[in-house]
PDB file of C-alpha atoms in Angstrom:
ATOM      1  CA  UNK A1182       0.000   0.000   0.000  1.00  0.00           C
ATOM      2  CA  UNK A1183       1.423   3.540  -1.000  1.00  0.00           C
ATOM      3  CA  UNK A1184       2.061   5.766   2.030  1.00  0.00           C
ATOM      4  CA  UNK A1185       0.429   9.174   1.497  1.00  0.00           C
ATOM      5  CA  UNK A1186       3.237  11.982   1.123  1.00  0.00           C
ATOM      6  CA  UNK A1187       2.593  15.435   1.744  1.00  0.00           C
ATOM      7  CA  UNK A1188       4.195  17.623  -0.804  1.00  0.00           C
ATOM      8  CA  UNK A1189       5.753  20.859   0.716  1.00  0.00           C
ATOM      9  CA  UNK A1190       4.396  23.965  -0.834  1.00  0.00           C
ATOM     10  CA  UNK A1191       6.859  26.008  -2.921  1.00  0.00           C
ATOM     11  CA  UNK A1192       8.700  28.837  -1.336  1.00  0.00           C
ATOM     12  CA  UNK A1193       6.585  32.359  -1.859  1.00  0.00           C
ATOM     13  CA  UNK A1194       7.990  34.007  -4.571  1.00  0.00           C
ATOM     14  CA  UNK A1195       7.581  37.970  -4.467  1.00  0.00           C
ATOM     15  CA  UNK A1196       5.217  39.514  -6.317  1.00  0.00           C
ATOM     16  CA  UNK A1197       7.563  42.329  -7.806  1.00  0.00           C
ATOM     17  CA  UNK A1198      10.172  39.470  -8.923  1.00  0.00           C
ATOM     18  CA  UNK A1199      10.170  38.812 -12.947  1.00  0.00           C
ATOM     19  CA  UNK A1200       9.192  35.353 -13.812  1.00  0.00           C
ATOM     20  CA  UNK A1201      10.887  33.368 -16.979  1.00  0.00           C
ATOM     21  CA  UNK A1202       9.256  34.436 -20.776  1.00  0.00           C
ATOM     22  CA  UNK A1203       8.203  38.158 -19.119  1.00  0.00           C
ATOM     23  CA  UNK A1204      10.227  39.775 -21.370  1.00  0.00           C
ATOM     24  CA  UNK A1205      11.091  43.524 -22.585  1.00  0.00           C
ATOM     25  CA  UNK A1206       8.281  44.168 -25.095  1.00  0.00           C
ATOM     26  CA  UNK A1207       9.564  46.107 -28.303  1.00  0.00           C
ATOM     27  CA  UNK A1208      10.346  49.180 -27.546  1.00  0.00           C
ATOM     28  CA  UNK A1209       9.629  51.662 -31.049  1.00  0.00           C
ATOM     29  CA  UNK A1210      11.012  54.852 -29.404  1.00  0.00           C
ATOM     30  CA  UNK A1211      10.687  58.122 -30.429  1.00  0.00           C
ATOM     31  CA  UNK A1212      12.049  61.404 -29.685  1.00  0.00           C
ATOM     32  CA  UNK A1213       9.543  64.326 -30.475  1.00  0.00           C
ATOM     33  CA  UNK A1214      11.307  67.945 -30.613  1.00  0.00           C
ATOM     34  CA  UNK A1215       9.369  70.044 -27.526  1.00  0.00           C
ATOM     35  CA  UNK A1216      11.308  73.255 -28.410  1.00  0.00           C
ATOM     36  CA  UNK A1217      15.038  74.251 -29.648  1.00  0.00           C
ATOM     37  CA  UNK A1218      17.158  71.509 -28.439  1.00  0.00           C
ATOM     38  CA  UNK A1219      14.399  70.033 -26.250  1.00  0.00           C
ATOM     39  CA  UNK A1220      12.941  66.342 -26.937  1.00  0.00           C
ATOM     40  CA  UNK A1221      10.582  64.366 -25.219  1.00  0.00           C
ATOM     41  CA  UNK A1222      10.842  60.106 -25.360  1.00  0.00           C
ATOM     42  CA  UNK A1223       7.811  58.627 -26.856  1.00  0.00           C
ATOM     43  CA  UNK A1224       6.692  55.384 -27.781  1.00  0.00           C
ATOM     44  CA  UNK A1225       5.071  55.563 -31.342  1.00  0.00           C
ATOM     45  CA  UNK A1226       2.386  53.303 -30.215  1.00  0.00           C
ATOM     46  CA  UNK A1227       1.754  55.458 -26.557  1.00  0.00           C
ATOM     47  CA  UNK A1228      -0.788  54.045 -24.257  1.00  0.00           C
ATOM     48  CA  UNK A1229      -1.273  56.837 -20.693  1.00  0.00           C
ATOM     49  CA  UNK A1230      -0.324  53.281 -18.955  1.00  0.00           C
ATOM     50  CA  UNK A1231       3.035  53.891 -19.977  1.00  0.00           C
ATOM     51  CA  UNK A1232       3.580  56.805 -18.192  1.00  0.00           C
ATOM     52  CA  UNK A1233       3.633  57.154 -14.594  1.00  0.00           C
ATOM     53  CA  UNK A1234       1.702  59.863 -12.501  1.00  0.00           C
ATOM     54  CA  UNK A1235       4.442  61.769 -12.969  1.00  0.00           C
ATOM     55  CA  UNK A1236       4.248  61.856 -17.193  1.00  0.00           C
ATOM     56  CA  UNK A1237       7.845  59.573 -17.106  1.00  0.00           C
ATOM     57  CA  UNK A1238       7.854  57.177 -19.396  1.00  0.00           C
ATOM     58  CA  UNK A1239       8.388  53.485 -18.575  1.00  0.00           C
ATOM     59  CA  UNK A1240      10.280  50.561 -19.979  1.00  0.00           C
ATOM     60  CA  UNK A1241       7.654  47.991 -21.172  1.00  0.00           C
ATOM     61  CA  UNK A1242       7.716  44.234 -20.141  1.00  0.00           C
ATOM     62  CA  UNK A1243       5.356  41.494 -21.048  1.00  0.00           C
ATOM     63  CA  UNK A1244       3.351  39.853 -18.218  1.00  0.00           C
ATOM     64  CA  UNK A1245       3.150  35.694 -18.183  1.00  0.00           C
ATOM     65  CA  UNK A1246       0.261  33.806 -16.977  1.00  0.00           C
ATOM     66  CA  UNK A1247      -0.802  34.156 -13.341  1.00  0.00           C
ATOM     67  CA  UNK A1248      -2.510  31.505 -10.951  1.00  0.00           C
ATOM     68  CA  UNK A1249      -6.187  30.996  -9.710  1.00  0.00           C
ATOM     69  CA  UNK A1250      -5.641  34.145  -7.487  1.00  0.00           C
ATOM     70  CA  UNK A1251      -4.125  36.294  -9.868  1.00  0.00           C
ATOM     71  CA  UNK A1252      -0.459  35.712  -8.630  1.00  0.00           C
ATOM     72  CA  UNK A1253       2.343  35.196 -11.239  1.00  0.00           C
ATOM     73  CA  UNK A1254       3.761  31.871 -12.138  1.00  0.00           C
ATOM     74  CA  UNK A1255       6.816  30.975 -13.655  1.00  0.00           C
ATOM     75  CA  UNK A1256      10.821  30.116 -12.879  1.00  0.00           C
ATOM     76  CA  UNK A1257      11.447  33.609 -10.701  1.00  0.00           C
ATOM     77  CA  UNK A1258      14.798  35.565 -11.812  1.00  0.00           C
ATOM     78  CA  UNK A1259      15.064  36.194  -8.507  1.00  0.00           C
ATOM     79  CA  UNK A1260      17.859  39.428  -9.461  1.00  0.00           C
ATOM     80  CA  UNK A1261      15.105  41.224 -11.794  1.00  0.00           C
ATOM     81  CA  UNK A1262      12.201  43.055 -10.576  1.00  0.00           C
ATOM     82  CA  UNK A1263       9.123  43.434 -12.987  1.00  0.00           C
ATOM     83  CA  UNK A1264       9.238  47.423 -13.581  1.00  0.00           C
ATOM     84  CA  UNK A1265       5.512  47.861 -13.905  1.00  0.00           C
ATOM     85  CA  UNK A1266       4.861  45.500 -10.658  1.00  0.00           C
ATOM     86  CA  UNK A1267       7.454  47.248  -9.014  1.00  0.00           C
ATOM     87  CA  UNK A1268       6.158  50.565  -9.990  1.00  0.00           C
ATOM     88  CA  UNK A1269       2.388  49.389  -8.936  1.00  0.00           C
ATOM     89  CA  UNK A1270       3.883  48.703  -5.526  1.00  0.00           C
ATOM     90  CA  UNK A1271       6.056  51.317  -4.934  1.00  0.00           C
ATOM     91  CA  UNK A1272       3.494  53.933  -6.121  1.00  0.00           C
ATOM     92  CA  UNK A1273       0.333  52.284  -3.701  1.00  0.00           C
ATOM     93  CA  UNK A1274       2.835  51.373  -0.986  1.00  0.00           C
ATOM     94  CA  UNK A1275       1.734  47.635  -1.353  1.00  0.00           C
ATOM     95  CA  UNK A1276       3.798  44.789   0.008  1.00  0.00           C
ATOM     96  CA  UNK A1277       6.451  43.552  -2.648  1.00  0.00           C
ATOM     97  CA  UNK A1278       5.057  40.315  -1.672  1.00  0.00           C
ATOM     98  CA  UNK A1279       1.296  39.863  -1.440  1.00  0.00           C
ATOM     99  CA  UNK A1280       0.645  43.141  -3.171  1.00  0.00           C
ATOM    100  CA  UNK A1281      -1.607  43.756  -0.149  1.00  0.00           C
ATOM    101  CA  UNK A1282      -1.627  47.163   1.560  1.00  0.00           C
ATOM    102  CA  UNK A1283       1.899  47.660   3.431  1.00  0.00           C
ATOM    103  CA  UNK A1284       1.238  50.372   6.199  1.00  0.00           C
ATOM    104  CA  UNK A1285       1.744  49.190   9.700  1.00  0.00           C
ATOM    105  CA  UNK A1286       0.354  50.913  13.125  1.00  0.00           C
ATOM    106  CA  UNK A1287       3.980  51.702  13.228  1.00  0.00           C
ATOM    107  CA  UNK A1288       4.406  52.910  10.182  1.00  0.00           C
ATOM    108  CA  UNK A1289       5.777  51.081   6.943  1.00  0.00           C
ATOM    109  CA  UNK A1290       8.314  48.682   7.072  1.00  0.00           C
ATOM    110  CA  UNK A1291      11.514  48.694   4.272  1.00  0.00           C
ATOM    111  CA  UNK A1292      13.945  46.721   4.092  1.00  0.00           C
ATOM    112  CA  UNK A1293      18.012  47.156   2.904  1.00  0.00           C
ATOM    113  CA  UNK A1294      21.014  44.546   2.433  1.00  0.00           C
ATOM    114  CA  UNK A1295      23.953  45.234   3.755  1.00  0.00           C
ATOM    115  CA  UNK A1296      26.237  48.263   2.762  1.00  0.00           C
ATOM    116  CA  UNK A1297      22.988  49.335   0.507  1.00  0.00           C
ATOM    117  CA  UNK A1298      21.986  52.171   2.245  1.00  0.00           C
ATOM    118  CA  UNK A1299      23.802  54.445   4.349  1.00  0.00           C
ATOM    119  CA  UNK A1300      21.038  55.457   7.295  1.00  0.00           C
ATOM    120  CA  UNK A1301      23.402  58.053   7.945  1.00  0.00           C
ATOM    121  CA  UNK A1302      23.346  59.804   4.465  1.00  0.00           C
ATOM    122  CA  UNK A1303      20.729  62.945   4.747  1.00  0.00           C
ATOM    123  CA  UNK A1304      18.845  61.621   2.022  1.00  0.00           C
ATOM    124  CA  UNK A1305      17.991  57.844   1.844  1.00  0.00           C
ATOM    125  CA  UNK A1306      16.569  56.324  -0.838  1.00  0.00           C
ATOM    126  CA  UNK A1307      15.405  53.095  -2.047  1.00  0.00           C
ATOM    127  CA  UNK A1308      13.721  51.203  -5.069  1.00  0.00           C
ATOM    128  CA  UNK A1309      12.178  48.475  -3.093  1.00  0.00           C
ATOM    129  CA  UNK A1310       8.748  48.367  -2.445  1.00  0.00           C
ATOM    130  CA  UNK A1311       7.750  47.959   1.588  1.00  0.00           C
ATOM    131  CA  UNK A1312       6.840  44.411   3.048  1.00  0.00           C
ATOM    132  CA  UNK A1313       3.703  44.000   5.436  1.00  0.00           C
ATOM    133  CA  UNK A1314       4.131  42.490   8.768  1.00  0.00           C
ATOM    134  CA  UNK A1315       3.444  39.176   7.368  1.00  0.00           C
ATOM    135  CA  UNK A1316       6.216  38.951   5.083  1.00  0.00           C
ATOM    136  CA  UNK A1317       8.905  40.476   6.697  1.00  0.00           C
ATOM    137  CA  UNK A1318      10.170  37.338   7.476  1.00  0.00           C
ATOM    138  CA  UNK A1319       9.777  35.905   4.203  1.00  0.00           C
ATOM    139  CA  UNK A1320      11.612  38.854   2.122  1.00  0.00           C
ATOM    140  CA  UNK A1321      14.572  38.687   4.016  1.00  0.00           C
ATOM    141  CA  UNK A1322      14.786  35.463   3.537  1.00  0.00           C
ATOM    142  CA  UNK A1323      14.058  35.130  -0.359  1.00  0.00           C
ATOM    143  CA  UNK A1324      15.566  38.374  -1.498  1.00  0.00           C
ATOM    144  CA  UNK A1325      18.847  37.992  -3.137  1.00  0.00           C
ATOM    145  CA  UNK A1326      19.630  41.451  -2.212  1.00  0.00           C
ATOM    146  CA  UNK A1327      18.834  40.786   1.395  1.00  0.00           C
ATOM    147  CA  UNK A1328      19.989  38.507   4.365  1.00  0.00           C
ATOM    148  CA  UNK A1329      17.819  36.550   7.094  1.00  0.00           C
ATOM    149  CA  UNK A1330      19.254  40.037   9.344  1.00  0.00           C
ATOM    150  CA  UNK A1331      18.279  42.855   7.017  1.00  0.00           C
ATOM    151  CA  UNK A1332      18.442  46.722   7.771  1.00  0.00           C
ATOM    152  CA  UNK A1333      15.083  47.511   8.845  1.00  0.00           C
ATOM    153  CA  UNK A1334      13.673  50.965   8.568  1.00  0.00           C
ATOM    154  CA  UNK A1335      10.269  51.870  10.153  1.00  0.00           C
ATOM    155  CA  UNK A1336       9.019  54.973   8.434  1.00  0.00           C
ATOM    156  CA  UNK A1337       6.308  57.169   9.432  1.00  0.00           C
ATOM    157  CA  UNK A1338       6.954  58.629   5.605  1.00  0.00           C
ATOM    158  CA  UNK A1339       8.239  57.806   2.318  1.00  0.00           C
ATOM    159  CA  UNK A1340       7.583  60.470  -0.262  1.00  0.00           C
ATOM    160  CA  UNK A1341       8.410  60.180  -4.060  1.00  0.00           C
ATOM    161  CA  UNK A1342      11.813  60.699  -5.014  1.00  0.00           C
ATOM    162  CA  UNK A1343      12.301  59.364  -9.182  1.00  0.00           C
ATOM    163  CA  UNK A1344      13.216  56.690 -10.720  1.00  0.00           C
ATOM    164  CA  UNK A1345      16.098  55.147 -12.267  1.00  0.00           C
ATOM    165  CA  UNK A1346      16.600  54.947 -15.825  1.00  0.00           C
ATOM    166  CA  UNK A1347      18.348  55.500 -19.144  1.00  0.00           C
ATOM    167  CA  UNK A1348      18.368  58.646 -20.799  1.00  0.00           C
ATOM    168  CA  UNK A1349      17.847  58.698 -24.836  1.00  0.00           C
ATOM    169  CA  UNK A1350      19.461  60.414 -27.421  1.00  0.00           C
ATOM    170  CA  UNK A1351      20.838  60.647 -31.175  1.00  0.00           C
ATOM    171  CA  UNK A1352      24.113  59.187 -31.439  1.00  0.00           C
ATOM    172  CA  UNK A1353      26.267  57.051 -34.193  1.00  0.00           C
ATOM    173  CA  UNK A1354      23.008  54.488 -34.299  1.00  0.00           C
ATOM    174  CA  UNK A1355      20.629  56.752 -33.963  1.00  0.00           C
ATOM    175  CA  UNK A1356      18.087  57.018 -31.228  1.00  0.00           C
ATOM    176  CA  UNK A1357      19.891  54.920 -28.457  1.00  0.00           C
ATOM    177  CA  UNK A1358      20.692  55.207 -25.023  1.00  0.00           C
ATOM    178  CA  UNK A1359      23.441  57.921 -24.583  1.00  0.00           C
ATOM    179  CA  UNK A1360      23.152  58.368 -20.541  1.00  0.00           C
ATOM    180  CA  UNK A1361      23.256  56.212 -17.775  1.00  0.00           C
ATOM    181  CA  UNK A1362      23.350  57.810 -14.417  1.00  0.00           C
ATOM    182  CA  UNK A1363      24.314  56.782 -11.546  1.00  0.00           C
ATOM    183  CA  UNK A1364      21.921  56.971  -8.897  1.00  0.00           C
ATOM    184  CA  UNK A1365      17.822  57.943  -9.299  1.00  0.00           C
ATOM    185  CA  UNK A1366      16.640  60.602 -11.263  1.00  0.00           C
ATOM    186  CA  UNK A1367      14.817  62.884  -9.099  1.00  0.00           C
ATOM    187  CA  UNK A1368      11.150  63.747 -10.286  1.00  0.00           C
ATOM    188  CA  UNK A1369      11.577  67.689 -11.551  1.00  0.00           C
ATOM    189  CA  UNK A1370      14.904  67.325 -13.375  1.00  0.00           C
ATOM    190  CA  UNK A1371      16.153  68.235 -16.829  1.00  0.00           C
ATOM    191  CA  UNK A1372      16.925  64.872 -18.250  1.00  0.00           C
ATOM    192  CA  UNK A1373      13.453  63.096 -17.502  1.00  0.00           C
ATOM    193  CA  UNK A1374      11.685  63.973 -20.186  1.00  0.00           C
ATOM    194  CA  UNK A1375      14.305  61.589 -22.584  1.00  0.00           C
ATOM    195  CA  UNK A1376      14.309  59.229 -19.645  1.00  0.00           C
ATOM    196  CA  UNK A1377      13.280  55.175 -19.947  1.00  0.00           C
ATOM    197  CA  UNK A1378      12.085  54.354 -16.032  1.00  0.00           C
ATOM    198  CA  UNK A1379      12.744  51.015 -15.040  1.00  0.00           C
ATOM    199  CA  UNK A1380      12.179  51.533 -11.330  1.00  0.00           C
ATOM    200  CA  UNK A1381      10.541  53.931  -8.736  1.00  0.00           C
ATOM    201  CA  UNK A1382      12.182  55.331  -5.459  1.00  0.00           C
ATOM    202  CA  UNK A1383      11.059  56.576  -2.866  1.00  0.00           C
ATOM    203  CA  UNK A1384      13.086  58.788  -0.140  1.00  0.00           C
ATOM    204  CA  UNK A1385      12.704  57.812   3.619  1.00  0.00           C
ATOM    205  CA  UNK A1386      12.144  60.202   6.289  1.00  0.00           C
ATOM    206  CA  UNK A1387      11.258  60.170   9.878  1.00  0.00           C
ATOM    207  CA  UNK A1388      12.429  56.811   9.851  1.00  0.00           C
ATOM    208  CA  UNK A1389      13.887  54.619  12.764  1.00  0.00           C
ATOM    209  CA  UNK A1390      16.507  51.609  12.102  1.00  0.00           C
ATOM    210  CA  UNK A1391      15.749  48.967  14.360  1.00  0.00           C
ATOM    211  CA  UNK A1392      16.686  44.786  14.153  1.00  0.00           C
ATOM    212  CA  UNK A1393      14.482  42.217  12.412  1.00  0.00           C
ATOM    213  CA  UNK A1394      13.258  40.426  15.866  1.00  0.00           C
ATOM    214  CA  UNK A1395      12.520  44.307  17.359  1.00  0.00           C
ATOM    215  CA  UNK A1396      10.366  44.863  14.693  1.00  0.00           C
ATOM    216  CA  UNK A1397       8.483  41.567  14.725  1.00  0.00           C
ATOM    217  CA  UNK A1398       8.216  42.476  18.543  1.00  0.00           C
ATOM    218  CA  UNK A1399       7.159  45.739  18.166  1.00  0.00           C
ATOM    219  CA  UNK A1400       4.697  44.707  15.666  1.00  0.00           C
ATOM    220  CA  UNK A1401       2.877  42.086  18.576  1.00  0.00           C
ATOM    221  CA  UNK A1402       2.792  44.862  21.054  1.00  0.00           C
ATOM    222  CA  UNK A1403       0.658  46.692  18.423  1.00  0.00           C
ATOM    223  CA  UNK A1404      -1.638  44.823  17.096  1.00  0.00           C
TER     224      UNK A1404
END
């Protein structure tokens, strides 16, 4: 007689991470000439979806099939966020697991890996989307990025900073990528307007760093 095995459920992939055959959809870009030596990036095919609340424009990346509840399937590459999930998230402040709402009694939870952020710097910013109480635990221990220890910061706010992107251009091949900064673009400045987003940011502030098991401590005491 066969003995009944229980299969153990797959780990919990995050919501934001890109799954296998999501792929970048063709992009047709355009510049448009806004006024002597000004351009604006278009896509020749625009839909308003590609543009953030902000009018940036935003790389485009297929979506593959999603589960029963509406979750996506597919081999996770775990180093690749989805930009249009991420962006979702990031702009609701949704868990970059569930996709459920992220705010806390104590505020929202985001988490760092090491020597990521400096909590130090004046400004800190970051392009990962908050975790709810319920996954804290399970992003630190999925994301690549992060350890089962991960810089926690509890923020009572987390306004919009930019993004981070590409900035387009004319050069030797003709419209093609001819700036990549180093660090996010902040919403209000010159280059955007030739800018491909792949990823919103948001800047921390009135934030506290405390340990993983604090938090989860903390958390009890409120609920």
């Amino acid at each position: 007689m066969r003995e009944n095995t229980v299969r153990p459920e797959p780990p919990l992939v995050p919501f934001v991470i890109q799954r296998e055959g999501e792929e970048a959809a063709p992009d047709n870009l355009l510049l448009t000439t806004i006024g002597p030596g000004r351009y604006r990036l278009r896509y020749a095919d625009e839909d308003p979806r590609d543009r953030d609340l902000r009018g940036v424009l935003w790389a485009r990346c297929s979506f593959g099939a999603v589960d029963d509840l509406g979750r996506p399937t597919g081999r996770p590459q775990w180093r690749m966020m989805h930009p249009l999930r991420q962006r979702g998230t990031m702009q609701a402040l949704r868990c970059q697991v569930c996709a459920e709402r992220a705010r806390t009694p104590l505020g929202f939870i985001f988490l760092a890996g090491p020597n990521t952020v400096d909590p130090d710097d004046p400004t800190v910013l970051t392009n990962q989307p908050p975790v709810c109480p319920k996954h804290v635990r399970t992003a630190a221990e999925q994301c690549p990025h992060l350890t089962p220890d991960p810089m926690v910061f509890l923020a009572q706010s987390a306004p919009m900073y930019g993004v981070n992107g590409v900035g387009y251009g004319y050069g030797n091949q003709g419209l093609q990528v001819v700036q990549r900064p180093a660090g996010p673009i902040p919403y209000g400045h010159e280059l955007l307007p030739t800018v491909l987003a792949s990823q919103m940011v948001r800047r921390l502030s009135a934030f506290r760093l405390v340990g993983l098991n604090q938090l989860l401590w903390e958390l009890e005491r409120a609920a």
